[in-house]
Short mmCIF file of C-alpha atoms and ligand atoms in Angstrom, two decimals:
data_model
loop_
_atom_site.label_atom_id
_atom_site.label_comp_id
_atom_site.label_asym_id
_atom_site.label_seq_id
_atom_site.Cartn_x
_atom_site.Cartn_y
_atom_site.Cartn_z
CA MET S 48 5.29 36.69 -46.66
CA ASP S 49 4.87 35.63 -43.04
CA LEU S 50 2.09 33.29 -44.07
CA ALA S 51 4.23 31.82 -46.81
CA GLN S 52 7.12 31.32 -44.41
CA GLN S 53 4.82 29.69 -41.93
CA LEU S 54 3.43 27.37 -44.58
CA VAL S 55 6.88 26.36 -45.80
CA ARG S 56 8.07 25.60 -42.30
CA SER S 57 4.93 23.61 -41.54
CA VAL S 58 5.22 21.62 -44.75
CA ALA S 59 8.86 20.85 -43.99
CA ARG S 60 7.76 19.48 -40.64
CA THR S 61 4.91 17.57 -42.23
CA PHE S 62 6.72 15.81 -45.03
CA PHE S 63 10.28 15.57 -43.69
CA ASN S 64 9.65 14.54 -40.11
CA SER S 65 9.11 10.88 -40.75
CA PRO S 66 11.59 8.47 -39.13
CA ASP S 67 13.36 7.59 -42.36
CA ILE S 68 14.16 11.24 -43.08
CA ASP S 69 16.16 13.03 -40.42
CA THR S 70 15.00 16.32 -39.03
CA ARG S 71 17.94 18.19 -40.52
CA HIS S 72 15.68 18.97 -43.49
CA VAL S 73 13.41 20.87 -41.17
CA LEU S 74 16.33 22.68 -39.58
CA ILE S 75 17.77 23.70 -42.93
CA VAL S 76 14.45 25.11 -44.05
CA ASP S 77 14.11 26.97 -40.77
CA ALA S 78 17.61 28.38 -41.11
CA LEU S 79 16.86 29.59 -44.62
CA VAL S 80 13.62 31.19 -43.49
CA ILE S 81 15.49 33.04 -40.77
CA HIS S 82 18.62 33.97 -42.72
CA SER S 83 16.94 34.48 -46.12
CA ALA S 84 20.06 33.35 -48.01
CA LEU S 85 22.98 31.26 -46.81
CA ARG S 86 26.26 30.20 -48.34
CA ASP S 87 26.89 26.49 -48.03
CA ASP S 88 29.79 26.83 -45.61
CA ASP S 89 27.78 29.15 -43.38
CA LEU S 90 24.90 26.70 -43.42
CA SER S 91 27.19 23.79 -42.64
CA TYR S 92 28.60 25.81 -39.74
CA LEU S 93 25.07 26.48 -38.46
CA MET S 94 24.06 22.84 -38.91
CA SER S 95 27.34 21.49 -37.57
CA MET S 96 27.56 19.05 -40.45
CA ASN S 97 30.02 18.57 -43.25
CA LEU S 98 29.47 20.07 -46.68
CA LYS S 99 28.91 16.74 -48.37
CA ASP S 100 25.97 15.79 -46.16
CA LEU S 101 24.62 19.30 -46.41
CA HIS S 102 24.71 19.25 -50.21
CA ARG S 103 22.95 15.89 -50.24
CA ILE S 104 20.13 17.08 -48.00
CA CYS S 105 19.81 20.37 -49.82
CA ALA S 106 19.63 18.54 -53.14
CA LYS S 107 16.61 16.65 -51.87
CA LEU S 108 15.00 19.85 -50.64
CA ARG S 109 15.78 21.47 -53.97
CA ASP S 110 14.07 18.60 -55.77
CA GLU S 111 11.04 19.29 -53.61
CA ARG S 112 11.31 22.96 -54.66
CA LEU S 113 11.47 24.03 -51.03
CA LEU S 114 14.80 25.78 -51.61
CA GLN S 115 16.73 27.16 -54.55
CA VAL S 116 20.43 26.90 -55.34
CA HIS S 117 22.50 29.75 -56.68
CA VAL S 118 26.13 29.36 -57.66
CA ARG S 119 28.44 32.29 -58.20
CA PRO S 120 32.21 32.60 -58.40
CA GLU S 121 33.94 34.28 -55.52
CA LEU S 122 37.57 35.17 -55.00
CA ARG S 123 38.78 34.35 -51.54
CA GLU S 124 41.58 36.29 -49.94
CA GLY S 125 44.98 34.89 -50.75
CA GLN S 126 43.69 32.93 -53.76
CA GLN S 127 44.46 33.57 -57.39
CA ARG S 128 41.53 31.83 -59.01
CA PRO S 129 37.90 32.33 -58.07
CA THR S 130 35.94 29.36 -56.80
CA ASN S 131 32.25 28.67 -57.19
CA ARG S 132 30.33 29.16 -53.99
CA THR S 133 26.87 27.73 -53.51
CA TYR S 134 24.09 29.73 -51.95
CA TYR S 135 20.74 28.47 -50.74
CA TYR S 136 17.59 30.48 -50.51
CA ILE S 137 13.84 29.93 -50.66
CA ASP S 138 11.75 31.02 -53.61
CA TYR S 139 8.41 31.17 -51.87
CA ARG S 140 6.39 31.27 -55.06
CA GLN S 141 7.97 28.07 -56.30
CA ALA S 142 7.67 26.52 -52.86
CA ILE S 143 3.96 27.30 -52.69
CA ASP S 144 3.40 25.91 -56.16
CA ALA S 145 5.28 22.77 -55.24
CA ILE S 146 3.17 22.39 -52.11
CA LYS S 147 -0.01 22.79 -54.14
CA TRP S 148 1.19 20.17 -56.58
CA ARG S 149 2.09 17.79 -53.78
CA VAL S 150 -1.25 18.20 -52.01
CA TYR S 151 -3.12 17.77 -55.27
CA HIS S 152 -1.33 14.52 -56.07
CA LEU S 153 -1.74 13.19 -52.55
CA ASP S 154 -5.44 13.92 -52.66
CA LYS S 155 -5.79 12.38 -56.11
CA ALA S 156 -3.93 9.23 -55.05
CA VAL S 157 -6.12 8.77 -51.98
CA GLN S 158 -9.29 9.48 -53.93
CA GLY S 159 -8.26 6.79 -56.41
CA ASN S 160 -8.22 4.23 -53.60
CA SER S 161 -11.79 4.83 -52.68
CA LYS S 162 -14.16 2.35 -54.30
CA PRO S 163 -17.89 1.87 -54.11
CA ALA S 164 -18.98 -0.29 -51.23
CA SER S 165 -20.27 -2.96 -53.63
CA GLU S 166 -16.75 -3.43 -55.02
CA LYS S 167 -14.98 -3.68 -51.70
CA LYS S 168 -13.42 -7.08 -51.27
CA GLU S 169 -14.37 -7.59 -47.64
CA TYR S 170 -14.18 -11.40 -47.64
CA PHE S 171 -10.92 -13.21 -48.00
CA CYS S 172 -9.84 -16.76 -47.77
CA ARG S 173 -7.15 -17.70 -45.30
CA ARG S 174 -6.20 -20.80 -47.26
CA CYS S 175 -5.84 -19.49 -50.81
CA SER S 176 -5.75 -15.77 -50.12
CA ALA S 177 -8.58 -15.16 -52.54
CA GLU S 178 -10.60 -12.00 -52.06
CA TRP S 179 -14.27 -11.64 -52.76
CA THR S 180 -16.83 -8.97 -52.64
CA GLN S 181 -20.08 -9.47 -50.84
CA MET S 182 -22.00 -9.91 -54.09
CA GLU S 183 -19.61 -12.64 -55.25
CA VAL S 184 -19.96 -14.82 -52.16
CA LEU S 185 -23.70 -14.51 -51.73
CA ASP S 186 -24.50 -17.52 -53.95
CA LYS S 187 -22.24 -19.93 -52.04
CA VAL S 188 -23.11 -19.85 -48.41
CA ASP S 189 -23.08 -22.45 -45.65
CA PRO S 190 -26.00 -21.77 -43.30
CA ILE S 191 -23.91 -22.64 -40.28
CA ARG S 192 -20.32 -21.68 -41.07
CA GLY S 193 -20.91 -18.70 -43.29
CA PHE S 194 -19.70 -17.82 -46.81
CA ILE S 195 -17.50 -20.29 -48.60
CA CYS S 196 -14.58 -19.61 -50.92
CA HIS S 197 -15.32 -20.24 -54.60
CA ARG S 198 -11.83 -21.48 -55.21
CA CYS S 199 -11.07 -23.81 -52.29
CA ASP S 200 -14.36 -24.13 -50.41
CA ASP S 201 -12.79 -22.86 -47.23
CA ILE S 202 -14.63 -20.59 -44.89
CA LEU S 203 -14.19 -16.93 -45.75
CA VAL S 204 -13.27 -14.35 -43.18
CA PHE S 205 -15.19 -11.12 -43.10
CA ASP S 206 -12.87 -8.15 -42.51
CA PRO S 207 -14.18 -4.73 -43.51
CA GLU S 208 -10.99 -3.00 -42.35
CA ARG S 209 -8.76 -5.28 -44.39
CA GLU S 210 -8.89 -2.98 -47.40
CA ALA S 211 -9.08 0.34 -45.69
CA GLY S 212 -11.67 2.34 -47.46
CA GLY S 213 -10.50 5.26 -49.56
CA HIS S 214 -13.10 7.44 -47.95
CA GLU S 215 -11.60 6.94 -44.54
CA GLN S 216 -8.15 7.59 -45.93
CA SER S 217 -9.35 10.67 -47.71
CA THR S 218 -11.01 12.02 -44.60
CA LYS S 219 -7.91 11.34 -42.57
CA LEU S 220 -5.72 13.02 -45.16
CA ASN S 221 -7.98 16.03 -45.37
CA ASN S 222 -7.78 16.42 -41.63
CA GLN S 223 -4.02 16.13 -41.66
CA LEU S 224 -3.56 18.57 -44.52
CA ARG S 225 -6.12 21.03 -43.29
CA PHE S 226 -3.51 23.59 -42.29
CA ILE S 227 -2.22 23.55 -45.90
CA THR S 228 -5.59 23.58 -47.62
CA ASP S 229 -6.70 26.38 -45.34
CA THR S 230 -3.58 28.45 -45.96
CA LEU S 231 -3.39 28.08 -49.73
CA PRO S 232 -6.53 30.14 -50.53
CA LYS S 233 -5.25 32.90 -48.26
CA LEU S 234 -1.96 32.89 -50.13
CA ASP S 235 -3.80 33.00 -53.43
CA ALA S 236 -5.62 36.11 -52.26
CA MET S 237 -2.38 37.95 -51.48
CA VAL S 238 0.68 38.74 -53.53
CA VAL S 239 3.68 36.73 -52.47
CA PRO S 240 6.70 38.90 -53.28
CA GLU S 241 9.13 37.48 -55.73
CA ASN S 242 12.22 36.21 -53.93
CA THR S 243 15.16 35.91 -56.29
CA PHE S 244 18.69 35.28 -55.15
CA GLU S 245 19.49 38.98 -55.36
CA THR S 246 16.59 40.03 -53.14
CA ALA S 247 17.16 37.14 -50.76
CA HIS S 248 20.87 37.87 -50.51
CA ALA S 249 20.26 41.57 -50.04
CA SER S 250 18.09 40.91 -46.98
CA ALA S 251 20.23 38.06 -45.67
CA ARG S 252 20.97 37.94 -41.98
CA PRO S 253 24.70 37.41 -41.45
CA VAL S 254 25.85 34.29 -39.69
CA VAL S 255 27.60 35.05 -36.42
CA ARG S 256 30.57 32.74 -36.11
CA ASP S 257 32.64 32.17 -33.07
CA ALA S 258 36.31 33.08 -33.00
CA THR S 259 37.62 29.65 -33.89
CA ASN S 260 35.44 29.22 -36.96
CA GLN S 261 35.96 32.46 -38.84
CA ALA S 262 35.49 32.18 -42.57
CA ALA S 263 37.89 33.92 -44.90
CA PRO S 264 36.18 36.88 -46.55
CA SER S 265 35.66 36.61 -50.27
CA ILE S 266 34.54 38.99 -52.98
CA VAL S 267 32.26 38.29 -55.87
CA VAL S 268 33.82 38.06 -59.30
CA GLU S 269 31.31 40.10 -61.22
CA SER S 270 32.55 39.35 -64.70
CA MET S 271 32.10 35.63 -64.17
CA ALA S 272 29.01 35.96 -62.07
CA LYS S 273 26.96 36.60 -65.18
CA PRO S 274 27.68 33.79 -67.58
CA THR S 275 25.13 35.12 -70.05
CA ALA S 276 26.89 38.45 -70.42
CA VAL S 277 29.03 38.66 -73.53
CA LYS S 278 32.29 40.54 -73.31
CA GLY S 279 32.08 43.87 -75.07
CA MET S 280 28.29 43.88 -75.06
CA ALA S 281 27.76 45.47 -71.69
CA ASN S 282 26.07 48.50 -73.22
CA THR S 283 23.27 46.72 -74.99
CA GLY S 284 19.75 47.91 -74.67
CA PRO S 285 18.37 51.38 -74.29
CA GLN S 286 20.24 53.61 -71.90
CA SER S 287 17.30 55.79 -71.04
CA ILE S 288 13.73 56.00 -72.12
CA ALA S 289 12.05 59.37 -72.19
CA VAL S 290 8.29 59.42 -72.06
CA ASP S 291 6.42 62.61 -72.87
CA ILE S 292 3.21 63.01 -70.96
CA THR S 293 1.09 65.92 -72.08
CA GLU S 294 -1.39 67.28 -69.63
CA LEU S 295 -3.58 68.91 -72.25
CA GLU S 296 -6.67 67.10 -73.32
CA GLY S 297 -6.53 68.08 -76.96
CA PRO S 298 -3.62 68.15 -79.37
CA THR S 299 -0.85 70.62 -78.73
CA GLU S 300 0.10 73.48 -81.01
CA ALA S 301 2.94 71.48 -82.49
CA GLU S 302 0.59 68.58 -83.15
CA LYS S 303 -1.93 70.89 -84.77
CA LYS S 304 0.76 72.40 -86.96
CA SER S 305 2.09 69.01 -88.00
CA GLU S 306 -1.44 67.83 -88.69
CA GLN S 307 -2.05 70.90 -90.85
CA GLU S 308 1.19 70.35 -92.72
CA ARG S 309 0.23 66.75 -93.23
CA LYS S 310 -3.15 67.77 -94.66
CA GLU S 311 -1.52 70.29 -96.95
CA LYS S 312 0.85 67.65 -98.15
CA ILE S 313 -2.01 65.29 -98.87
CA ALA S 314 -3.94 68.02 -100.68
CA GLN S 315 -0.92 68.79 -102.81
CA SER S 316 -0.28 65.18 -103.59
CA ASN S 317 -3.95 64.67 -104.44
CA ALA S 318 -4.03 67.68 -106.74
CA LEU S 319 -4.23 66.73 -110.38
CA PRO S 320 -1.14 67.43 -112.46
CA SER S 321 -1.10 70.50 -114.69
CA TRP S 322 -1.27 68.48 -117.89
CA HIS S 323 -4.42 66.89 -116.56
CA VAL S 324 -6.33 70.01 -115.55
CA GLN S 325 -5.09 72.23 -118.34
CA SER S 326 -5.53 71.68 -122.01
CA THR S 327 -2.22 71.69 -123.79
CA VAL S 328 -3.92 72.78 -127.01
CA THR S 329 -6.02 75.72 -125.96
CA GLY S 330 -4.50 76.37 -122.57
CA THR S 331 -7.92 76.12 -120.99
CA SER S 332 -8.03 74.96 -117.42
CA TYR S 333 -10.57 72.43 -116.20
CA THR S 334 -9.96 72.62 -112.52
CA GLY S 335 -13.59 73.59 -111.96
CA VAL S 336 -14.53 69.97 -112.59
CA ASN S 337 -12.19 68.85 -109.90
CA PRO S 338 -13.74 69.06 -106.42
CA LEU S 339 -10.24 69.59 -105.05
CA PRO S 340 -9.06 72.80 -106.68
CA VAL S 341 -5.43 73.33 -107.37
CA ALA S 342 -3.66 74.60 -104.33
CA LYS S 343 -1.83 77.80 -104.84
CA ALA S 344 1.15 78.86 -102.84
CA ASP S 345 0.22 82.51 -103.01
CA GLU S 346 -0.35 83.26 -99.34
CA ASP S 347 -0.65 87.03 -99.51
CA GLU S 348 -3.57 87.16 -101.83
CA ASP S 349 -6.78 87.50 -99.87
CA LYS S 350 -9.64 85.52 -101.11
CA LYS S 351 -12.36 87.71 -102.52
CA PRO S 352 -16.00 86.87 -102.08
CA THR S 353 -17.08 84.68 -104.92
CA ASP S 354 -20.01 86.77 -106.05
CA GLN S 355 -17.96 89.93 -106.26
CA VAL S 356 -15.31 88.22 -108.27
CA ASP S 357 -17.91 86.85 -110.56
CA ASP S 358 -19.44 90.26 -111.09
CA THR S 359 -16.19 91.93 -111.94
CA MET S 360 -15.19 89.09 -114.19
CA HIS S 361 -18.50 89.10 -115.99
CA SER S 362 -18.61 92.84 -116.37
CA GLU S 363 -15.18 92.70 -117.95
CA GLU S 364 -16.37 89.99 -120.20
CA VAL S 365 -19.46 91.91 -121.21
CA THR S 366 -17.50 95.05 -121.96
CA ASN S 367 -15.15 92.99 -124.08
CA LEU S 368 -18.08 91.59 -125.93
CA PHE S 369 -19.51 95.06 -126.48
CA GLU S 370 -16.17 96.28 -127.75
CA MET S 371 -16.00 93.34 -130.09
CA LEU S 372 -19.52 94.07 -131.30
CA ALA S 373 -18.66 97.69 -131.81
CA ARG S 374 -15.63 96.72 -133.85
CA GLN S 375 -17.69 94.31 -135.92
CA GLN S 376 -20.32 96.97 -136.50
CA ALA S 377 -17.66 99.44 -137.51
CA GLU S 378 -16.18 96.93 -139.93
CA GLU S 379 -19.60 96.22 -141.27
CA ALA S 380 -20.24 99.92 -141.74
CA ARG S 381 -16.90 100.34 -143.47
CA ARG S 382 -17.66 97.35 -145.69
CA LYS S 383 -21.01 98.88 -146.53
CA GLU S 384 -19.42 102.15 -147.34
CA VAL S 385 -17.00 100.39 -149.62
CA GLU S 386 -19.80 98.56 -151.37
CA ALA S 387 -21.56 101.17 -153.37
CA ASP S 388 -24.80 99.30 -153.86
CA ASP S 389 -27.31 99.68 -151.06
CA SER S 390 -30.07 97.13 -151.20
CA ASP S 391 -32.93 95.86 -149.05
CA ASP S 392 -31.31 92.49 -148.86
CA GLU S 393 -28.31 94.00 -147.34
CA GLU S 394 -30.43 95.93 -144.94
CA ASP S 395 -32.21 92.68 -144.09
CA ASP S 396 -28.84 91.09 -143.62
CA GLN S 397 -27.83 93.93 -141.45
CA ASP S 398 -31.02 93.52 -139.45
CA ASP S 399 -30.36 89.86 -139.20
CA ASP S 400 -26.85 90.59 -138.13
CA GLU S 401 -28.08 93.00 -135.55
CA GLY S 402 -30.58 90.44 -134.42
CA GLU S 403 -27.86 87.88 -134.10
CA PHE S 404 -25.76 90.33 -132.19
CA GLU S 405 -28.60 91.08 -129.85
CA ASP S 406 -29.11 87.38 -129.37
CA ILE S 407 -25.51 87.05 -128.44
CA ILE S 408 -25.84 89.87 -125.98
CA ASN S 409 -28.86 88.25 -124.45
CA ASN S 410 -27.05 84.96 -124.38
CA THR S 411 -24.13 86.46 -122.60
CA GLY S 412 -26.49 88.14 -120.18
CA GLU S 413 -28.19 84.87 -119.45
CA LYS S 414 -24.92 83.12 -119.37
CA ARG S 415 -23.60 85.56 -116.83
CA GLN S 416 -26.42 84.83 -114.45
CA LEU S 417 -26.21 81.11 -115.01
CA SER S 418 -22.52 80.98 -114.72
CA SER S 419 -22.46 83.06 -111.58
CA GLY S 420 -25.03 80.72 -110.14
CA THR S 421 -23.19 77.60 -111.12
CA THR S 422 -19.83 78.85 -110.09
CA SER S 423 -21.04 79.87 -106.69
CA VAL S 424 -22.70 76.52 -106.25
CA ALA S 425 -19.65 74.73 -107.46
CA ASP S 426 -17.36 76.74 -105.29
CA THR S 427 -19.26 76.71 -102.06
CA PRO S 428 -18.82 73.11 -100.97
CA ALA S 429 -15.19 73.14 -101.93
CA SER S 430 -14.55 76.29 -99.93
CA GLU S 431 -16.43 74.81 -97.00
CA GLU S 432 -14.52 71.56 -97.08
CA ARG S 433 -11.11 72.99 -96.54
CA PRO S 434 -10.03 75.84 -94.28
CA PRO S 435 -9.26 79.01 -96.21
CA LYS S 436 -5.98 79.40 -94.40
CA LYS S 437 -4.51 76.19 -95.56
CA VAL S 438 -5.26 75.95 -99.24
CA LYS S 439 -5.50 78.97 -101.43
CA VAL S 440 -7.95 78.64 -104.23
CA GLU S 441 -7.11 79.87 -107.61
CA VAL S 442 -10.28 81.83 -107.84
CA PRO S 443 -9.93 83.51 -111.21
CA ALA S 444 -9.00 80.30 -112.91
CA ASP S 445 -12.05 78.66 -111.45
CA ASP S 446 -14.36 81.32 -112.67
CA VAL S 447 -12.93 81.46 -116.11
CA ASP S 448 -13.11 77.72 -116.36
CA SER S 449 -16.68 77.48 -115.25
CA ASP S 450 -17.61 80.28 -117.61
CA ASP S 451 -16.03 78.46 -120.45
CA GLU S 452 -17.80 75.34 -119.51
CA ASP S 453 -21.08 77.12 -119.27
CA VAL S 454 -20.56 78.54 -122.71
CA ALA S 455 -19.70 75.15 -124.01
CA PHE S 456 -22.77 73.59 -122.46
CA GLU S 457 -25.02 76.25 -123.78
CA ASP S 458 -23.58 75.90 -127.23
CA VAL S 459 -24.27 72.22 -127.14
ZN1 LIG K 529 -9.95 -20.11 -50.75
#
């Protein structure tokens, strides 16, 4: 900030100290650097000049971006209507940018003047004011008097300083602006604090007036000070923003729970509808085909090991089959008793029947092993994929389904 203030004051002295511009520019800039923010009447008191002249000079400085103007309504004591009071302050960021722009354009303008030595018009004619470069006059030369003008045949005058070389100008300018070009990189390396009217006015140094020049105190009219504020819309925008910062690395318990609920929801929504997994004709369920088994809401039922379930299920099935066979045999025996004629054919039939029955038994035995194998294989990845806590598998339905499928496959 000190560097920026120093640069601004130096630039004011550099560019506003020429005879045609009075030194009051420099004094105003100095006063604003010292006082941070000044009302126009205070500044006119400090400068001992009337407000009109002050506004004119400050307008020029404002155009050069060396100072900023802020107008706000204030209500003076004993007045009914507020009046607009003008404040001046320096926005150092804008001032530095303006200085950069000015130096850049100065440098560019001087660089544009510099021409190659072969294009310098160093010979000029005093009679017709024609100008020639050295290459142009070489072919018309008087051995005694020197080069001769192409237009009027007068003797040309050689004056290398007549068109001051751009290089000399540029060097001179660079020397004169060295304090700026040396300061600007330093300012780029640091952060120039933003200086708005509020910050400038907050740190303003009050003007000490003598007893005869006391200014009437005035208060700011807040409602008119913000022309962008709309009446009745003072409470726009968020009142407070609460940010939760969790110190834990991983997700919290609540996040885990919500994530689990979300997964359950997805699993339920992905589950096939009942009319899709269950035959409406036979009532058979086909959920075994589905890699995502139907989720069951029965939480209390503990999941039994798959093999054990299979064994009990298959043993039940086998006993049912044996009972059915026994009933069929009993019926057959009764039928044979009813039929009086005993024949070898019938005995062969009976043997065949028994053979068929045995085949069925063997088939069921095989089927039991196969089905237990397939069901366990089919179940394992599914049970690994999802946690047992979240989704309850309808284990019996699965097993019955796969058994039925196995039977169907074997029949085919
Ligand atoms: Zn001439």
